Tab-separated table of C-alpha atoms in Angstrom:
chain	number	residue	atom	x	y	z
A	11	MET	CA	-60.711	-53.664	-30.044
A	12	LEU	CA	-57.801	-54.217	-32.404
A	13	SER	CA	-60.201	-54.298	-35.347
A	14	ILE	CA	-61.657	-50.983	-34.263
A	15	LEU	CA	-58.201	-49.390	-34.072
A	16	ARG	CA	-57.309	-50.727	-37.489
A	17	THR	CA	-60.431	-49.273	-39.000
A	18	ILE	CA	-59.738	-45.971	-37.289
A	19	ASN	CA	-56.368	-45.699	-38.965
A	20	LYS	CA	-57.961	-46.247	-42.396
A	21	ARG	CA	-60.839	-43.762	-42.016
A	22	PRO	CA	-60.851	-39.995	-42.317
A	23	LEU	CA	-60.812	-37.712	-39.274
A	24	TRP	CA	-64.593	-37.098	-39.063
A	25	GLN	CA	-65.263	-40.813	-39.171
A	26	THR	CA	-62.511	-41.518	-36.657
A	27	THR	CA	-64.110	-39.213	-34.074
A	28	ARG	CA	-67.419	-41.068	-34.454
A	29	THR	CA	-65.700	-44.428	-34.087
A	30	LEU	CA	-63.930	-43.315	-30.862
A	31	SER	CA	-67.206	-42.118	-29.412
A	32	SER	CA	-68.831	-45.411	-30.257
A	33	SER	CA	-65.901	-47.459	-28.987
A	34	ARG	CA	-66.081	-45.572	-25.742
A	35	LEU	CA	-69.445	-47.211	-25.115
A	36	MET	CA	-67.829	-50.617	-25.434
A	37	LEU	CA	-65.398	-49.724	-22.591
A	38	GLN	CA	-68.328	-48.977	-20.288
A	39	LYS	CA	-70.410	-51.347	-18.299
A	40	THR	CA	-73.976	-50.953	-17.106
A	41	THR	CA	-74.865	-50.816	-13.434
A	42	LYS	CA	-78.063	-51.655	-11.602
A	43	ASP	CA	-79.310	-48.164	-12.309
A	44	LYS	CA	-78.763	-48.951	-15.994
A	45	LYS	CA	-76.228	-46.094	-16.172
A	46	PRO	CA	-73.075	-46.725	-18.147
A	47	GLN	CA	-69.833	-46.701	-16.124
A	48	SER	CA	-66.285	-46.926	-17.496
A	49	ILE	CA	-64.250	-50.032	-16.700
A	50	LEU	CA	-61.110	-47.793	-16.507
A	51	THR	CA	-61.047	-46.917	-12.827
A	52	ASP	CA	-59.336	-43.868	-11.375
A	53	ASP	CA	-56.609	-46.061	-9.869
A	54	MET	CA	-55.733	-47.439	-13.287
A	55	LEU	CA	-55.652	-43.936	-14.774
A	56	ALA	CA	-53.460	-42.618	-11.921
A	57	LYS	CA	-50.959	-45.467	-12.379
A	58	ALA	CA	-50.861	-44.660	-16.075
A	59	GLY	CA	-49.793	-41.088	-15.171
A	60	MET	CA	-52.976	-39.323	-16.210
A	61	ASP	CA	-54.412	-36.385	-14.252
A	62	ILE	CA	-57.954	-36.711	-12.948
A	63	ASP	CA	-59.982	-33.573	-13.106
A	64	GLU	CA	-62.452	-32.650	-10.430
A	65	PRO	CA	-66.083	-32.919	-11.512
A	66	THR	CA	-67.617	-29.537	-11.997
A	67	SER	CA	-70.920	-28.434	-10.619
A	68	LYS	CA	-72.471	-28.963	-14.023
A	69	ASP	CA	-71.469	-32.617	-13.982
A	70	ALA	CA	-72.925	-33.179	-10.522
A	71	PRO	CA	-76.549	-34.405	-10.459
A	72	LEU	CA	-79.084	-31.733	-9.669
A	73	GLY	CA	-80.716	-31.855	-6.263
A	74	ASN	CA	-78.064	-34.163	-4.829
A	75	GLU	CA	-75.623	-31.864	-3.029
A	76	GLY	CA	-74.381	-34.525	-0.577
A	77	LYS	CA	-73.150	-36.815	-3.291
A	78	SER	CA	-71.525	-33.877	-5.061
A	79	LYS	CA	-69.531	-32.993	-1.941
A	80	GLU	CA	-68.439	-36.595	-1.508
A	81	THR	CA	-67.325	-36.696	-5.139
A	82	LYS	CA	-65.264	-33.515	-4.661
A	83	SER	CA	-63.554	-34.794	-1.518
A	84	GLU	CA	-62.794	-38.137	-3.148
A	85	SER	CA	-61.387	-36.430	-6.266
A	86	LYS	CA	-59.128	-34.222	-4.126
A	87	THR	CA	-57.702	-37.206	-2.308
A	88	LYS	CA	-57.249	-39.058	-5.571
A	89	ARG	CA	-55.310	-36.173	-7.091
A	90	VAL	CA	-52.706	-36.447	-4.292
A	91	ARG	CA	-52.057	-40.095	-4.997
A	92	GLN	CA	-48.453	-40.984	-5.919
A	93	THR	CA	-46.807	-43.893	-7.570
A	94	SER	CA	-44.391	-46.168	-5.757
A	95	THR	CA	-41.443	-44.553	-7.574
A	96	GLU	CA	-42.470	-41.096	-6.398
A	97	VAL	CA	-42.841	-42.338	-2.842
A	98	LYS	CA	-39.304	-43.769	-2.955
A	99	ARG	CA	-37.904	-40.542	-4.339
A	100	GLU	CA	-39.552	-38.525	-1.613
A	101	ARG	CA	-38.256	-40.909	1.038
A	102	TYR	CA	-34.690	-40.744	-0.304
A	103	ALA	CA	-34.867	-36.952	-0.489
A	104	ASN	CA	-35.936	-36.763	3.151
A	105	TRP	CA	-33.058	-39.029	4.181
A	106	PHE	CA	-30.665	-36.866	2.179
A	107	TYR	CA	-31.851	-33.695	3.908
A	108	ILE	CA	-31.508	-35.327	7.312
A	109	PHE	CA	-28.023	-36.626	6.516
A	110	SER	CA	-26.859	-33.259	5.145
A	111	PHE	CA	-28.159	-31.376	8.162
A	112	SER	CA	-26.492	-33.858	10.514
A	113	ALA	CA	-23.174	-33.623	8.644
A	114	LEU	CA	-23.195	-29.822	8.689
A	115	SER	CA	-24.078	-29.752	12.380
A	116	GLY	CA	-21.339	-32.257	13.206
A	117	SER	CA	-18.763	-30.327	11.169
A	118	ALA	CA	-19.696	-27.088	12.901
A	119	LEU	CA	-19.312	-28.721	16.315
A	120	TYR	CA	-15.984	-30.229	15.266
A	121	LEU	CA	-14.658	-26.780	14.372
A	122	THR	CA	-15.380	-25.575	17.928
A	123	ARG	CA	-13.043	-28.136	19.555
A	124	ASP	CA	-9.953	-27.154	21.544
A	125	TRP	CA	-6.735	-26.313	19.741
A	126	GLU	CA	-4.475	-29.131	18.597
A	127	GLU	CA	-0.682	-29.223	18.517
A	128	ASN	CA	-0.346	-29.076	14.729
A	129	GLU	CA	-2.467	-25.927	14.382
A	130	SER	CA	-1.177	-22.404	13.904
A	131	GLN	CA	0.295	-20.727	16.943
A	132	GLU	CA	-1.095	-17.416	15.764
A	133	MET	CA	-4.669	-18.685	16.110
A	134	LYS	CA	-3.891	-20.235	19.483
A	135	ASP	CA	-2.720	-16.891	20.811
A	136	LYS	CA	-5.973	-15.205	19.789
A	137	VAL	CA	-8.416	-17.590	21.514
A	138	GLU	CA	-7.896	-19.817	24.538
A	139	ASN	CA	-9.116	-23.381	25.045
A	140	GLY	CA	-12.384	-24.022	26.810
A	141	TYR	CA	-15.989	-24.869	26.042
A	142	ALA	CA	-17.637	-21.592	26.879
A	143	PRO	CA	-20.061	-20.538	24.110
A	144	SER	CA	-18.029	-17.431	23.262
A	145	LEU	CA	-14.731	-19.359	23.029
A	146	MET	CA	-16.342	-22.074	20.932
A	147	TYR	CA	-17.768	-19.500	18.537
A	148	GLN	CA	-14.421	-17.705	18.198
A	149	ARG	CA	-12.573	-20.963	17.491
A	150	PHE	CA	-15.226	-21.886	14.924
A	151	LYS	CA	-14.851	-18.503	13.237
A	152	LEU	CA	-11.050	-18.687	13.070
A	153	ARG	CA	-11.016	-22.232	11.720
A	154	PHE	CA	-13.764	-21.456	9.209
A	155	ASN	CA	-11.903	-18.398	7.890
A	156	SER	CA	-8.645	-20.348	7.676
A	157	MET	CA	-10.327	-22.744	5.240
A	158	PHE	CA	-10.651	-19.863	2.747
A	159	THR	CA	-7.228	-18.359	3.440
A	160	TYR	CA	-5.754	-21.692	2.351
A	161	PHE	CA	-6.684	-20.823	-1.235
A	162	GLN	CA	-5.436	-17.238	-0.837
A	163	GLU	CA	-1.931	-18.076	0.344
A	164	PRO	CA	1.006	-19.293	-1.792
A	165	PRO	CA	1.516	-23.051	-2.092
A	166	PHE	CA	4.589	-22.967	0.189
A	167	PRO	CA	5.386	-20.866	3.255
A	168	ASP	CA	8.899	-20.238	1.861
A	169	LEU	CA	8.930	-19.612	-1.875
A	170	LEU	CA	12.730	-19.776	-2.187
A	171	PRO	CA	15.249	-22.217	-0.749
A	172	PRO	CA	17.761	-20.986	1.840
A	173	SER	CA	20.501	-18.653	0.660
A	174	PRO	CA	23.776	-20.226	-0.528
A	175	PRO	CA	26.900	-20.111	1.658
A	176	PRO	CA	28.704	-16.752	2.088
A	177	PRO	CA	31.276	-17.174	-0.723
A	178	TYR	CA	28.442	-17.540	-3.250
A	179	GLN	CA	25.844	-15.393	-1.518
A	180	ARG	CA	24.802	-12.084	-3.053
A	181	PRO	CA	24.397	-9.135	-0.665
A	182	LEU	CA	20.932	-8.166	-1.927
A	183	THR	CA	17.941	-9.754	-3.661
A	184	LEU	CA	16.394	-8.045	-6.689
A	185	VAL	CA	12.803	-8.996	-7.583
A	186	LEU	CA	11.847	-8.087	-11.137
A	187	SER	CA	8.455	-8.124	-12.777
A	188	LEU	CA	8.178	-9.576	-16.270
A	189	GLU	CA	5.136	-8.080	-17.987
A	190	ASP	CA	5.562	-4.487	-19.238
A	191	LEU	CA	8.943	-4.202	-17.524
A	192	LEU	CA	11.275	-6.622	-19.292
A	193	VAL	CA	8.946	-7.633	-22.129
A	194	HIS	CA	5.741	-6.386	-23.752
A	195	SER	CA	3.133	-8.620	-25.407
A	196	GLU	CA	0.588	-7.560	-28.000
A	197	TRP	CA	-2.087	-9.407	-29.961
A	198	SER	CA	-3.140	-8.647	-33.518
A	199	GLN	CA	-5.471	-10.418	-35.890
A	200	LYS	CA	-2.684	-10.785	-38.442
A	201	HIS	CA	0.143	-12.092	-36.245
A	202	GLY	CA	-1.600	-13.246	-33.065
A	203	TRP	CA	0.430	-12.883	-29.847
A	204	ARG	CA	3.877	-11.356	-30.210
A	205	THR	CA	6.305	-10.546	-27.381
A	206	ALA	CA	8.960	-7.832	-27.644
A	207	LYS	CA	12.052	-7.688	-25.449
A	208	ARG	CA	12.931	-4.336	-23.939
A	209	PRO	CA	16.180	-2.757	-25.148
A	210	GLY	CA	19.084	-3.523	-22.818
A	211	VAL	CA	17.431	-6.441	-21.004
A	212	ASP	CA	20.333	-8.843	-21.608
A	213	TYR	CA	22.891	-6.307	-20.421
A	214	PHE	CA	20.730	-5.344	-17.436
A	215	LEU	CA	20.356	-8.936	-16.243
A	216	GLY	CA	23.937	-9.954	-17.029
A	217	TYR	CA	25.548	-6.948	-15.383
A	218	LEU	CA	23.462	-6.916	-12.203
A	219	SER	CA	23.700	-10.685	-11.715
A	220	GLN	CA	27.201	-10.158	-10.273
A	221	TYR	CA	25.748	-8.016	-7.474
A	222	TYR	CA	22.227	-9.324	-6.917
A	223	GLU	CA	20.322	-12.532	-6.499
A	224	ILE	CA	17.803	-11.918	-9.288
A	225	VAL	CA	14.299	-13.335	-8.816
A	226	LEU	CA	11.868	-13.027	-11.707
A	227	PHE	CA	8.297	-12.678	-10.376
A	228	SER	CA	5.737	-12.802	-13.179
A	229	SER	CA	2.185	-11.507	-12.807
A	230	ASN	CA	0.847	-14.236	-15.112
A	231	TYR	CA	0.427	-17.934	-14.572
A	232	MET	CA	3.311	-20.280	-15.180
A	233	MET	CA	1.762	-21.847	-18.280
A	234	TYR	CA	1.779	-18.441	-20.022
A	235	SER	CA	5.128	-16.993	-18.860
A	236	GLU	CA	7.439	-19.999	-18.690
A	237	ARG	CA	8.402	-19.914	-22.372
A	238	VAL	CA	9.195	-16.206	-22.243
A	239	VAL	CA	11.415	-16.730	-19.201
A	240	GLU	CA	13.278	-19.521	-20.967
A	241	LYS	CA	13.937	-17.197	-23.902
A	242	LEU	CA	15.340	-14.509	-21.609
A	243	ASP	CA	17.788	-16.802	-19.833
A	244	PRO	CA	18.109	-20.208	-21.520
A	245	LEU	CA	21.231	-21.181	-19.516
A	246	HIS	CA	19.838	-19.968	-16.163
A	247	ALA	CA	22.981	-17.912	-15.739
A	248	PHE	CA	21.433	-14.561	-14.763
A	249	ILE	CA	18.089	-15.330	-13.125
A	250	SER	CA	18.382	-17.355	-9.931
A	251	TYR	CA	14.695	-18.218	-9.408
A	252	ASN	CA	11.389	-17.837	-11.245
A	253	LEU	CA	8.067	-17.166	-9.527
A	254	TYR	CA	4.620	-16.795	-11.059
A	255	LYS	CA	1.056	-15.787	-10.238
A	256	GLU	CA	0.544	-19.057	-8.371
A	257	HIS	CA	3.020	-17.801	-5.751
A	258	CYS	CA	1.127	-14.559	-5.047
A	259	VAL	CA	-1.076	-13.761	-2.067
A	260	TYR	CA	-4.707	-13.135	-3.028
A	261	LYS	CA	-6.148	-10.306	-0.961
A	262	GLU	CA	-9.055	-7.935	-1.611
A	263	GLY	CA	-9.285	-8.875	-5.274
A	264	HIS	CA	-5.569	-8.450	-6.029
A	265	HIS	CA	-2.679	-10.880	-6.468
A	266	ILE	CA	0.089	-9.440	-4.294
A	267	LYS	CA	3.782	-10.291	-4.408
A	268	ASP	CA	4.535	-10.696	-0.723
A	269	LEU	CA	8.275	-10.246	-0.174
A	270	SER	CA	8.056	-11.748	3.310
A	271	LYS	CA	7.352	-15.152	1.709
A	272	LEU	CA	10.692	-15.264	-0.138
A	273	ASN	CA	12.684	-16.757	2.756
A	274	ARG	CA	14.984	-13.714	2.627
A	275	ASP	CA	15.611	-10.741	4.869
A	276	VAL	CA	12.984	-8.202	3.748
A	277	ASN	CA	15.366	-5.357	4.590
A	278	LYS	CA	17.684	-6.608	1.829
A	279	VAL	CA	15.077	-7.132	-0.883
A	280	ILE	CA	14.271	-4.669	-3.681
A	281	ILE	CA	11.332	-5.059	-6.048
A	282	ILE	CA	10.941	-3.279	-9.396
A	283	ASP	CA	7.388	-3.391	-10.730
A	284	THR	CA	4.935	-1.446	-12.849
A	285	ASP	CA	1.764	-2.129	-10.826
A	286	PRO	CA	1.505	-0.656	-7.284
A	287	ASN	CA	-0.990	-3.358	-6.301
A	288	ASN	CA	1.716	-5.999	-6.695
A	289	TYR	CA	3.883	-4.577	-3.881
A	290	GLN	CA	1.256	-2.948	-1.672
A	291	LEU	CA	2.399	-5.003	1.353
A	292	GLN	CA	5.986	-3.669	1.115
A	293	PRO	CA	5.828	-0.322	-0.732
A	294	GLU	CA	9.020	0.924	0.948
A	295	ASN	CA	11.029	-1.811	-0.796
A	296	ALA	CA	9.779	-0.893	-4.264
A	297	ILE	CA	11.210	1.037	-7.178
A	298	PRO	CA	8.137	1.819	-9.298
A	299	MET	CA	8.324	2.182	-13.055
A	300	LYS	CA	5.777	3.127	-15.669
A	301	PRO	CA	4.574	0.260	-17.904
A	302	TRP	CA	6.607	-0.179	-21.064
A	303	ASP	CA	4.497	0.080	-24.221
A	304	GLY	CA	6.998	-1.496	-26.632
A	305	THR	CA	8.765	1.636	-27.876
A	306	ALA	CA	12.565	1.885	-27.599
A	307	ASP	CA	13.872	3.578	-24.434
A	308	ASP	CA	16.754	3.445	-21.943
A	309	LYS	CA	14.776	3.514	-18.689
A	310	LEU	CA	15.997	0.063	-17.711
A	311	ILE	CA	19.671	0.839	-18.361
A	312	SER	CA	19.429	4.093	-16.411
A	313	LEU	CA	18.708	2.120	-13.222
A	314	ILE	CA	22.053	0.270	-13.333
A	315	PRO	CA	24.243	3.013	-11.719
A	316	PHE	CA	22.004	3.305	-8.678
A	317	LEU	CA	21.536	-0.435	-8.242
A	318	GLU	CA	25.289	-0.966	-8.617
A	319	TYR	CA	26.035	1.688	-6.001
A	320	LEU	CA	23.447	0.257	-3.625
A	321	ALA	CA	24.863	-3.272	-3.879
A	322	THR	CA	28.478	-2.190	-3.360
A	323	GLN	CA	27.533	-0.331	-0.174
A	324	GLN	CA	26.004	-3.537	1.263
A	325	PRO	CA	23.415	-1.761	3.475
A	326	SER	CA	21.682	-3.561	6.304
A	327	ASP	CA	18.367	-1.972	5.280
A	328	VAL	CA	17.544	-0.666	1.804
A	329	LYS	CA	14.319	1.080	2.771
A	330	PRO	CA	15.854	4.325	4.172
A	331	ILE	CA	17.964	4.729	1.042
A	332	LEU	CA	15.035	4.172	-1.309
A	333	ASN	CA	12.746	6.459	0.666
A	334	SER	CA	15.329	9.272	0.593
A	335	PHE	CA	14.287	10.011	-3.004
A	336	LYS	CA	11.401	12.408	-3.440
A	337	ASP	CA	9.930	10.758	-6.536
A	338	LYS	CA	10.862	7.116	-7.072
A	339	TYR	CA	9.640	7.266	-10.655
A	340	GLU	CA	12.441	9.800	-11.293
A	341	LEU	CA	14.995	7.921	-9.202
A	342	PRO	CA	17.696	7.547	-11.943
A	343	GLU	CA	17.659	11.287	-12.713
A	344	GLU	CA	17.755	12.289	-9.050
A	345	PHE	CA	20.585	9.840	-8.369
A	346	GLU	CA	22.561	11.256	-11.280
A	347	VAL	CA	22.246	14.745	-9.794
A	348	ARG	CA	23.557	13.464	-6.465
A	349	VAL	CA	26.473	11.745	-8.169
A	350	GLU	CA	27.467	14.938	-9.987
A	351	ARG	CA	27.485	16.846	-6.715
A	352	LEU	CA	29.681	14.194	-5.102
A	353	ARG	CA	31.968	14.208	-8.135
A	354	GLU	CA	32.461	17.968	-7.940
A	355	LYS	CA	33.118	17.766	-4.222
A	356	PHE	CA	35.602	14.934	-4.735
A	357	GLN	CA	37.477	16.771	-7.494
A	358	THR	CA	37.682	19.881	-5.338
A	359	GLU	CA	39.144	17.889	-2.447
A	360	GLN	CA	41.657	16.214	-4.781
A	361	ALA	CA	42.746	19.586	-6.152
A	362	GLN	CA	43.237	20.949	-2.653
A	363	LYS	CA	45.341	17.924	-1.713
A	364	ALA	CA	47.449	18.329	-4.846
A	365	ASN	CA	48.092	22.017	-4.085
A	366	GLY	CA	48.913	21.244	-0.457
A	367	ASN	CA	51.717	18.814	-1.417
A	368	TRP	CA	53.864	21.414	-3.219
A	369	ALA	CA	56.717	20.883	-0.723
A	370	LEU	CA	56.832	17.156	-1.522
A	371	LYS	CA	56.918	17.929	-5.213
A	372	LEU	CA	59.926	20.172	-4.749
A	373	LEU	CA	61.714	17.342	-2.972
A	374	GLY	CA	60.828	14.934	-5.795
A	375	VAL	CA	58.570	12.750	-3.649
A	376	GLY	CA	55.487	13.572	-5.638
A	377	GLY	CA	56.922	12.052	-8.818
A	378	ALA	CA	57.391	8.728	-7.080
A	379	THR	CA	53.764	8.638	-6.043
A	380	SER	CA	52.415	9.741	-9.410
A	381	GLY	CA	52.252	6.146	-10.714
A	382	GLY	CA	49.301	3.825	-11.032
A	383	ILE	CA	48.413	3.937	-7.337
A	384	SER	CA	48.127	7.708	-7.163
A	385	GLN	CA	46.158	7.822	-10.396
A	386	ALA	CA	43.751	5.215	-9.107
A	387	ALA	CA	43.371	7.083	-5.850
A	388	SER	CA	42.535	10.279	-7.756
A	389	LYS	CA	39.673	8.630	-9.602
A	390	PHE	CA	36.110	9.010	-8.471
A	391	PRO	CA	35.127	5.901	-6.386
A	392	LEU	CA	31.999	5.197	-8.391
A	393	ASP	CA	34.040	5.258	-11.601
A	394	LEU	CA	36.388	2.664	-10.121
A	395	ILE	CA	33.438	0.480	-9.165
A	396	ARG	CA	32.016	0.789	-12.668
A	397	GLU	CA	35.327	-0.135	-14.323
A	398	GLU	CA	35.678	-3.209	-12.130
A	399	GLY	CA	32.088	-4.177	-12.822
A	400	GLU	CA	32.627	-3.881	-16.581
A	401	LYS	CA	35.675	-6.123	-16.404
A	402	ASN	CA	33.781	-8.757	-14.434
A	403	TYR	CA	30.880	-8.527	-16.867
A	404	VAL	CA	33.147	-9.083	-19.888
A	405	ARG	CA	34.783	-12.116	-18.244
A	406	PHE	CA	31.419	-13.492	-17.230
A	407	MET	CA	29.909	-13.100	-20.702
A	408	LYS	CA	32.978	-14.726	-22.233
A	409	MET	CA	32.467	-17.701	-19.949
A	410	ILE	CA	28.779	-17.814	-20.919
A	411	GLU	CA	29.655	-17.902	-24.616
A	412	GLU	CA	32.078	-20.758	-24.010
A	413	GLU	CA	29.384	-22.687	-22.148
A	414	LYS	CA	26.978	-22.141	-25.040
A	415	GLN	CA	29.501	-23.573	-27.493
A	416	LYS	CA	30.158	-26.562	-25.216
A	417	MET	CA	26.433	-27.202	-24.914
A	418	LYS	CA	26.099	-27.065	-28.684
A	419	ILE	CA	28.891	-29.617	-29.095
A	420	GLN	CA	27.347	-31.789	-26.376
A	421	GLN	CA	23.967	-31.773	-28.107
A	422	GLU	CA	25.607	-32.855	-31.356
A	423	HIS	CA	27.209	-35.867	-29.610
A	424	MET	CA	24.249	-36.798	-27.387
A	425	GLY	CA	22.983	-39.421	-29.826
A	426	ASP	CA	26.104	-41.551	-29.541
A	427	GLN	CA	25.059	-43.289	-26.321
A	428	THR	CA	21.524	-44.669	-26.419
A	429	PHE	CA	19.869	-47.736	-24.928
A	430	THR	CA	17.060	-49.718	-26.517
A	431	LEU	CA	14.322	-51.764	-24.901
A	432	LYS	CA	16.249	-54.906	-25.827
A	433	ASP	CA	19.220	-53.692	-23.772
A	434	TYR	CA	16.987	-53.187	-20.735
A	435	VAL	CA	15.415	-56.643	-21.117
A	436	GLU	CA	18.724	-58.451	-21.640
A	437	GLY	CA	20.484	-56.523	-18.892
A	438	ASN	CA	23.074	-54.857	-21.119
A	439	ILE	CA	22.817	-51.543	-19.248
A	440	PRO	CA	26.163	-50.440	-17.701
A	441	THR	CA	26.455	-49.870	-13.973
A	442	PRO	CA	26.321	-46.332	-12.533
A	443	GLU	CA	30.103	-46.361	-12.099
A	444	GLU	CA	30.605	-47.282	-15.733
A	445	GLN	CA	28.138	-44.604	-16.832
A	446	MET	CA	30.018	-42.033	-14.751
A	447	LYS	CA	33.316	-42.990	-16.374
A	448	LYS	CA	31.769	-42.685	-19.806
A	449	GLN	CA	30.380	-39.248	-18.950
A	450	VAL	CA	33.809	-38.080	-17.774
A	451	GLU	CA	35.405	-39.369	-20.959
A	452	LYS	CA	32.685	-37.729	-23.024
A	453	GLN	CA	33.241	-34.422	-21.219
A	454	LYS	CA	36.988	-34.617	-21.897
A	455	GLU	CA	36.253	-35.299	-25.537
A	456	ILE	CA	33.928	-32.277	-25.710
A	457	ASP	CA	36.552	-30.064	-24.053
A	458	ALA	CA	39.159	-31.245	-26.559
A	459	ILE	CA	36.840	-30.468	-29.483
A	460	PHE	CA	36.104	-27.043	-27.996
A	461	GLU	CA	39.801	-26.208	-27.560
A	462	GLN	CA	40.497	-27.268	-31.112
A	463	GLN	CA	37.710	-25.016	-32.391
A	464	LYS	CA	39.111	-22.120	-30.383
A	465	LYS	CA	42.531	-22.590	-31.948
A	466	GLU	CA	41.022	-22.662	-35.416
A	467	GLN	CA	39.023	-19.487	-34.724
A	468	SER	CA	42.103	-17.693	-33.355
A	469	LYS	CA	44.027	-18.455	-36.541
């Protein structure tokens, strides 16, 4: 056989075909009827993975229909034959289907059980305990839906920690969007992504931080917006908390900023955003603005007078005040008109009071009261509030600049105290008390350097 194959490889194609036909006779054996029959049985061919064709009517012997039918039936049964590997695969697949069906059935029955103590009280109030078919189906439906709402809710029930004590507590909470309100990002093939800061953002955040607890709520994920937030407030002096898209509620294809999840009184929360879908759960708490396209404007600064007035009034509910404006998009202009009316009314009342005190002026009493107190009393109240706010803002920004200089000095001297791996192995690390003393001494040294620099700058 090997010699035949070797000769086949050396001969041309027409000779090879003849050799295969002749070698085929060698693989056949003669029977009693002196008819050649192949020694390669159908079982051997099936194990080798070869398909066995059914004999056609032409191949069947003429005048022998019974044997032809038997040959067809045998060939059909032989075509269904499987190897041991295929039988194992089919057996494992059947076991897998049975196991999967049993697991799904058991899980469905488990979801129909009575309520447990650690489950939501809201679901317990909807459906009672009991093993009636209707109650079981309703409990299954509620539990099944809650599995999907888990991915639609924020990671925590309360997104913010509790409010600070009253001396440090702000009267209202201001929620600001980031994209197209405070900053605007654009992409170009030449420069890639570039982010522009809106004019007046630093003043807006710094000035209102004395009245509001500012919460920055970005519409993008944290990995995209965190660097921009750090650029806006590197010292964390203006913005109290940062929230991102991960903290939104996903509902009907939209990521919604749910103010009820902030752990604050919703009646004392204001949100400023450019997308109505972001505040659709609390539209009465919103001050809408049109998206900023990167061009210079003063829309952000124009909101300060109203927000300052609102915070100084300390209302128990901001919604009636916000909803008193006809068009919230034109809120700064409408508020300015109201202020001018109040100013005219106030000046008229002050003029009437001044004319009514002519008798006191004749007696010389009016001159005694024309000092600083009377002048302050004659000023418009909102102007007094604005003057006091400006003074506080200047003091606050001065303190921020001093902290920046101290941090710069501290960063320059941070490399003085370092510990190597050898110190950890040999136990040369100072105790916490010693480290605290060194930190206090280092802070005193930094303060002394800062004071010396201030004296040099003043000269």
